[in-house]
GROMACS .gro file of C-alpha atoms in nm:
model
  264
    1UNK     CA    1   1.940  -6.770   0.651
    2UNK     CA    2   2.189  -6.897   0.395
    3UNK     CA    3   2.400  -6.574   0.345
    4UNK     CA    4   2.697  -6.480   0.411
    5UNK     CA    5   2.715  -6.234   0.775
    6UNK     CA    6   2.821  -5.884   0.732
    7UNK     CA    7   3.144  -5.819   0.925
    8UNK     CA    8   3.066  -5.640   1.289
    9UNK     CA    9   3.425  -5.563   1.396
   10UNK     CA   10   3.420  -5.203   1.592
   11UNK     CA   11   3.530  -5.064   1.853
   12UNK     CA   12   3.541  -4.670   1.715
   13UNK     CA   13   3.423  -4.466   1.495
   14UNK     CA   14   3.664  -4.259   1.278
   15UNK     CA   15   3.625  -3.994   0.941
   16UNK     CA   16   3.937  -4.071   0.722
   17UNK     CA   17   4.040  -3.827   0.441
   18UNK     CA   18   3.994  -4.150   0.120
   19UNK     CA   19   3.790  -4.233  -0.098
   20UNK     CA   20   3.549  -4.527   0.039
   21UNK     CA   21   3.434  -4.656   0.370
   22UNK     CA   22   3.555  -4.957   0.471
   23UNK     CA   23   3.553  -5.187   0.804
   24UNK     CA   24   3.937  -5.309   0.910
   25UNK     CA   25   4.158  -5.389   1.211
   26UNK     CA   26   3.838  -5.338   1.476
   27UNK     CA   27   3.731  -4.997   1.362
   28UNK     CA   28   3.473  -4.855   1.134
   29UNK     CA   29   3.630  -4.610   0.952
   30UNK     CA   30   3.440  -4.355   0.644
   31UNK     CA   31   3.564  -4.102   0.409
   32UNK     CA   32   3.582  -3.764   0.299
   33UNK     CA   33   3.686  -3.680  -0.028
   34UNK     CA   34   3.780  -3.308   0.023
   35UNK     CA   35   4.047  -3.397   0.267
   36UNK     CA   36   4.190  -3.682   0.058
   37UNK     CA   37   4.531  -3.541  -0.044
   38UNK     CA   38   4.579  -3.480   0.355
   39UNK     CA   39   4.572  -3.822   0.468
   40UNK     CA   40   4.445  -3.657   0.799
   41UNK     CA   41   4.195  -3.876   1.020
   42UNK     CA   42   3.937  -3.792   1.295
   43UNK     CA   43   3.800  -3.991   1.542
   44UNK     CA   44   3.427  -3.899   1.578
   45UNK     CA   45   3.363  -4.073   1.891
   46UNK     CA   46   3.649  -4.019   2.115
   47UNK     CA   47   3.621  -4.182   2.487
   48UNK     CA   48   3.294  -4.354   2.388
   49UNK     CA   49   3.258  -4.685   2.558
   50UNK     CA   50   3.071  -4.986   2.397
   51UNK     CA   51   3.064  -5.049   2.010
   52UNK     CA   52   3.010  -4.885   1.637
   53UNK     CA   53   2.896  -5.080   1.353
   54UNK     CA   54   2.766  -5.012   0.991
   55UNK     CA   55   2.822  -4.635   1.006
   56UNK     CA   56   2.768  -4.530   0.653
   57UNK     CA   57   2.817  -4.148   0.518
   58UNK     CA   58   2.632  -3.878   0.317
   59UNK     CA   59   2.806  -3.548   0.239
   60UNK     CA   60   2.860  -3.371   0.575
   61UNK     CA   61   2.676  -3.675   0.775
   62UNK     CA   62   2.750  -4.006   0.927
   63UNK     CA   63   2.518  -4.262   1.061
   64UNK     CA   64   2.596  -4.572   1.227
   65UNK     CA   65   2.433  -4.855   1.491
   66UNK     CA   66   2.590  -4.774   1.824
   67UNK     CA   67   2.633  -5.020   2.121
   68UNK     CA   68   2.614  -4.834   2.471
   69UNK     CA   69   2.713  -5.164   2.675
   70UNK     CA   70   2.377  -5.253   2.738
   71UNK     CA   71   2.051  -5.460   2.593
   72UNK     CA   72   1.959  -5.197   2.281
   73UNK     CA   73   2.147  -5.093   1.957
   74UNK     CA   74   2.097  -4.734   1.901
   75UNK     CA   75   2.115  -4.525   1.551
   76UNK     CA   76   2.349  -4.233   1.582
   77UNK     CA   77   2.387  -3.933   1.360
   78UNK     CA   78   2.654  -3.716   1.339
   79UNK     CA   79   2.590  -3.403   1.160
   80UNK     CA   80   2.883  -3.162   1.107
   81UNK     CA   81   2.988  -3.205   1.486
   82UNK     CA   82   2.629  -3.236   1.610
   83UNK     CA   83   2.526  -3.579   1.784
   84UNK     CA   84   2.173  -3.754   1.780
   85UNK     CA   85   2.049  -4.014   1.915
   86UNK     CA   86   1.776  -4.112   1.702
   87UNK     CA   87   1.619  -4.426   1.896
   88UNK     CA   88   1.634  -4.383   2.293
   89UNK     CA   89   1.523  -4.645   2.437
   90UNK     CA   90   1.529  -5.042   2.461
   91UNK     CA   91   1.543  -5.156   2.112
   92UNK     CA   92   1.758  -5.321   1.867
   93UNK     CA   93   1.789  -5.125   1.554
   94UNK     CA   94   1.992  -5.246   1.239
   95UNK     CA   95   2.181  -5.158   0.918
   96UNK     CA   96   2.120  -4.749   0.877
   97UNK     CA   97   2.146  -4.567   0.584
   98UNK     CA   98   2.106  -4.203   0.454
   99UNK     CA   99   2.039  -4.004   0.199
  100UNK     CA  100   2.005  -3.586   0.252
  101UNK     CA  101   1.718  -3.542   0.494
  102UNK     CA  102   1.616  -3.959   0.514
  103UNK     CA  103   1.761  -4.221   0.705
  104UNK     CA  104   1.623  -4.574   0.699
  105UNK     CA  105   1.702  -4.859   0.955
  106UNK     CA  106   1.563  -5.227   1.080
  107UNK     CA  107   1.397  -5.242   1.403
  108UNK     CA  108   1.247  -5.556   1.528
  109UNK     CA  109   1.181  -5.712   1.163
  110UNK     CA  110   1.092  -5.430   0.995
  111UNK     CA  111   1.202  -5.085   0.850
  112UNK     CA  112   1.166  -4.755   1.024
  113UNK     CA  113   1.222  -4.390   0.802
  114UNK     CA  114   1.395  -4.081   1.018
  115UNK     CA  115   1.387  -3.741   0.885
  116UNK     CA  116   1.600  -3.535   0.992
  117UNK     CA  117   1.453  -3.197   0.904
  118UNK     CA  118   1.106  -3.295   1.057
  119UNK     CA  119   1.248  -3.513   1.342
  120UNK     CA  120   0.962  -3.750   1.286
  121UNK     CA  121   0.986  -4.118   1.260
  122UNK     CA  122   0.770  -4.317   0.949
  123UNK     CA  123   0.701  -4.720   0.999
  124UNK     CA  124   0.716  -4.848   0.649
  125UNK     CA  125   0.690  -5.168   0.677
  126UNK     CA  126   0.467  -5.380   0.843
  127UNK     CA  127   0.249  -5.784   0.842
  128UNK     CA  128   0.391  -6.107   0.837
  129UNK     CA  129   0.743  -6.080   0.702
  130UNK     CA  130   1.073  -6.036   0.826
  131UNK     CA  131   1.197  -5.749   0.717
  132UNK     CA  132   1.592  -5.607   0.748
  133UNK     CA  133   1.889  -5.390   0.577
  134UNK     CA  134   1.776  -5.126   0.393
  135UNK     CA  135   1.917  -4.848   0.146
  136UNK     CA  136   1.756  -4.520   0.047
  137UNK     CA  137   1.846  -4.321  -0.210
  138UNK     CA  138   1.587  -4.003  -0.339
  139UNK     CA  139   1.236  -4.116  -0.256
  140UNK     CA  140   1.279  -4.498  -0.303
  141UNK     CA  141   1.409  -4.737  -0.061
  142UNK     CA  142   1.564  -5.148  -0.136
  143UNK     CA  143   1.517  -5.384   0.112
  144UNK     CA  144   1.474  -5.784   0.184
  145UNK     CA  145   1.160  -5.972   0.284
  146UNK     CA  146   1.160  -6.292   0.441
  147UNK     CA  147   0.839  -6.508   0.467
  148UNK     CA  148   0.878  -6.807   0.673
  149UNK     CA  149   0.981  -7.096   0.466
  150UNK     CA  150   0.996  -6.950   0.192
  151UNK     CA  151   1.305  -6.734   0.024
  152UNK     CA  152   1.458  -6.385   0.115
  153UNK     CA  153   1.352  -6.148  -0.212
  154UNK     CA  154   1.398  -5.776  -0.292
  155UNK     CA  155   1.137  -5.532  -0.206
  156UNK     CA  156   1.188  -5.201  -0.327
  157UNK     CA  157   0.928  -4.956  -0.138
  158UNK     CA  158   0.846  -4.572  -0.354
  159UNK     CA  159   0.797  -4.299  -0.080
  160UNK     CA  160   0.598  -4.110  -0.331
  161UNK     CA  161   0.366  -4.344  -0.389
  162UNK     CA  162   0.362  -4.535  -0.090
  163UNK     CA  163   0.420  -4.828  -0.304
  164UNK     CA  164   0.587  -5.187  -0.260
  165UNK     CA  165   0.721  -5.392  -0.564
  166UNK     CA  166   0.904  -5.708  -0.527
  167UNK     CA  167   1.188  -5.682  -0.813
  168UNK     CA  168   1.425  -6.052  -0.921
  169UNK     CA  169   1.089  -6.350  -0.939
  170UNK     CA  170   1.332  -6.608  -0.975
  171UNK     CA  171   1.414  -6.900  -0.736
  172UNK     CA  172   1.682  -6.877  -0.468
  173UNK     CA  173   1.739  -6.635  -0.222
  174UNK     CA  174   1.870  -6.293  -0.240
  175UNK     CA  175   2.035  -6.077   0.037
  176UNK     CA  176   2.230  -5.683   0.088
  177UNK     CA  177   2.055  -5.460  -0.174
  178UNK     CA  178   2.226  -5.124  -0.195
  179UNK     CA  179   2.095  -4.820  -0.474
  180UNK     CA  180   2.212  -4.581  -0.649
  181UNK     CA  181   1.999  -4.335  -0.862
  182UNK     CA  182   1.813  -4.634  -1.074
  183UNK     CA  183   2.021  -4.911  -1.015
  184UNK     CA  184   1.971  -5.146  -0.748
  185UNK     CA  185   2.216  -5.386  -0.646
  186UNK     CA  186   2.268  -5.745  -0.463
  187UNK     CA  187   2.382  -6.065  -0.431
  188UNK     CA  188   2.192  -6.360  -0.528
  189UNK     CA  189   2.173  -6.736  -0.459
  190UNK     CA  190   1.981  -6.846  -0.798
  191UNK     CA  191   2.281  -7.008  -0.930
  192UNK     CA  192   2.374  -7.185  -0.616
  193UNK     CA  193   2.678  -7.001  -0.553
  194UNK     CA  194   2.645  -6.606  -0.479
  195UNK     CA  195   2.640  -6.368  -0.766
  196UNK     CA  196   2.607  -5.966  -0.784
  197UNK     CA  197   2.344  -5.894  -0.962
  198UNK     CA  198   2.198  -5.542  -1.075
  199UNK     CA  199   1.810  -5.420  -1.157
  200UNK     CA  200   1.744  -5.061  -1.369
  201UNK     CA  201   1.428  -4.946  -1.239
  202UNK     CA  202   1.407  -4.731  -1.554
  203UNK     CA  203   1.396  -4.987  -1.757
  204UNK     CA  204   1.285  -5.317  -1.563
  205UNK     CA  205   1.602  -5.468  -1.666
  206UNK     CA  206   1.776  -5.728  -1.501
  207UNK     CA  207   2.196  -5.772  -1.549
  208UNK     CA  208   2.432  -6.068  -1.419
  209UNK     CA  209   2.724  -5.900  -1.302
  210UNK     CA  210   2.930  -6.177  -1.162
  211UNK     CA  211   2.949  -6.519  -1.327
  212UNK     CA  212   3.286  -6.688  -1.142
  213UNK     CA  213   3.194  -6.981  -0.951
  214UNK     CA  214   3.362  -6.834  -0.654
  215UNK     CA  215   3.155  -6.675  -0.373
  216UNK     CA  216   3.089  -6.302  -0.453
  217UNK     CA  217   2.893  -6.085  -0.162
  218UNK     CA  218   2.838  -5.746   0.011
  219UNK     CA  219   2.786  -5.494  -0.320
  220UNK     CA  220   2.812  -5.140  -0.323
  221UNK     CA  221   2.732  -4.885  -0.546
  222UNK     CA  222   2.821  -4.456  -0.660
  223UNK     CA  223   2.826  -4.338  -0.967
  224UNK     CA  224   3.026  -4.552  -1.286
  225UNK     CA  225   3.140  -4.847  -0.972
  226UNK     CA  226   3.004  -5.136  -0.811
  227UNK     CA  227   3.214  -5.284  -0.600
  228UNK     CA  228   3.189  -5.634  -0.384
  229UNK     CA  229   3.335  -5.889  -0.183
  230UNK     CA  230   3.516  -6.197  -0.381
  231UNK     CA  231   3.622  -6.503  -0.286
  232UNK     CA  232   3.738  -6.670  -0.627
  233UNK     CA  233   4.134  -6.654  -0.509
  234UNK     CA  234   4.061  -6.834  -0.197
  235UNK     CA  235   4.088  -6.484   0.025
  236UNK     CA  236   3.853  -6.230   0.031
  237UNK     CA  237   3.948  -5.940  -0.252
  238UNK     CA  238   3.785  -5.677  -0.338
  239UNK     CA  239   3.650  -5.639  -0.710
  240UNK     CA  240   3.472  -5.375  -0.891
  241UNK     CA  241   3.279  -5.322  -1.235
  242UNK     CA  242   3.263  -5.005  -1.397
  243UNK     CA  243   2.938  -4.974  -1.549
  244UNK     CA  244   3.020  -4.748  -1.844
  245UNK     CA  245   3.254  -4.967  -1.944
  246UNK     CA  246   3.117  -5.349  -1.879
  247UNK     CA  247   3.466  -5.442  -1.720
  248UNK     CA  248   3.567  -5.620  -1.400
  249UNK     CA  249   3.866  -5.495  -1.194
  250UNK     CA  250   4.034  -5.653  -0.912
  251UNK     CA  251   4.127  -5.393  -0.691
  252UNK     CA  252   4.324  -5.611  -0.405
  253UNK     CA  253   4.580  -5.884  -0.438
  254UNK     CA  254   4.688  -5.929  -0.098
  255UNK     CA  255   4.713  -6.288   0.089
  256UNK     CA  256   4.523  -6.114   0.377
  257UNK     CA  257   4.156  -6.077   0.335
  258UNK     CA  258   3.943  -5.781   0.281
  259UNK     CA  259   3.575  -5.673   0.346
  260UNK     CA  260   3.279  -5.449   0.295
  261UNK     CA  261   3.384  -5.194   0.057
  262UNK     CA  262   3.207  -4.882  -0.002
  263UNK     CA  263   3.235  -4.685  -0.296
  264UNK     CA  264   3.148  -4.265  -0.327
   0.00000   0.00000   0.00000
């Protein structure tokens, strides 16, 4: 594939008391907006060997890909101090994400639903595709599709209708969708260099978010924000557009570089 690779750097997992989830200095660290002001931090897997990677959060819950040290990635939740694993065994599973009750992941090329209030496990994907990273939010779920030689595209999969619809027809590939209510997000090669991009399912209506020639990846998106990874000073910045507004904001201006920003 053409994109851009997500960063992987972990070593532990850790709840910090801001406002977004972000990846730095070897740790995976996520938020908790009622302990902001405290600037307190807990580490939610203390004296765990191996490695964390893409935890992401959802109110009282965290999910992430967990490394034991041997051949299988693992999807761990934590629920208000309670630990799950929720694929023993030997397999690699990718890129979780949660919303209440549903969880979503990649395993072997395709995309697997958890709920947690049922403990049962739904295959939703399946055929001749490659399948990976997926985001849930309510009963729909984003993900991309990969058909050998041909492009990466956005599927975007209705759990109440058991339902697949590819949205963005044009040409070039497209990779990292992330939703939010109706709006679907990612970052698109149609214009050579990578662009955010944003769908409405509500209305079928496609938006260019990003039109600097420099390298834009990794959206995120909560509520008025979406938020990405820039590359237009030379570094990696973070940038964000508030939707109610139409404007762009750069949110960091240091010489170091900085990646995968969450918004919530």
């Amino acid at each position: 594939m053409t994109g851009e690779t997500k960063s992987t750097r972990a070593t532990s997992l850790f709840l910090i008391s801001t406002m977004c989830l972000a990846i730095f200095a070897g740790t995976i660290s996520v938020t908790d907006s009622a302990e902001a002001a405290t600037g307190q931090t807990w580490n939610l897997t203390p004296g765990w060997t191996g490695s964390r990677y893409d935890s992401m959060i959802w109110e009282d819950r965290v999910v992430w890909r967990d490394y034991p040290g041997s051949s299988r990635y693992d999807i761990w939740l934590w629920d208000q101090g309670t630990y799950s694993d929720l694929t023993p065994g030997n397999n690699y599973n990718y890129y979780p994400d949660i919303h209440g009750d549903l969880i979503v992941y990649e395993r072997n090329s395709d995309i697997f639903l958890y709920n947690i209030s049922s403990t049962t496990t739904t295959q939703i994907t399946s055929g001749n595709h490659y399948f990976r990273d997926p985001a849930i939010w309510e009963d729909t779920i984003v993900y991309e599709r990969y058909t050998s030689g041909s492009q990466y595209r956005i599927m975007m999969y209705d759990l109440s209708t058991s339902t697949e619809t590819q949205i963005a027809y044009t040409t070039g590939s497209r990779y990292d969708p992330e939703i939010y209510e109706d709006i679907v997000v990612w970052y698109d090669y149609r214009n050579s260099n990578p662009d955010i991009y944003m769908y409405n399912i509500a209305t079928s209506t496609e938006t260019r978010v990003t039109t600097n020639t420099g390298n834009q990846y990794f959206p995120h998106i909560h509520g008025d924000w979406i938020v990405w990874q820039d590359y237009r000073n030379g570094n990696s910045d973070i940038y964000g557009y508030r939707l109610s507004t139409g404007t762009e904001v750069r949110f960091t201006t240091s010489s170091s570089s900085q990646y995968d920003p969450r918004v919530h």
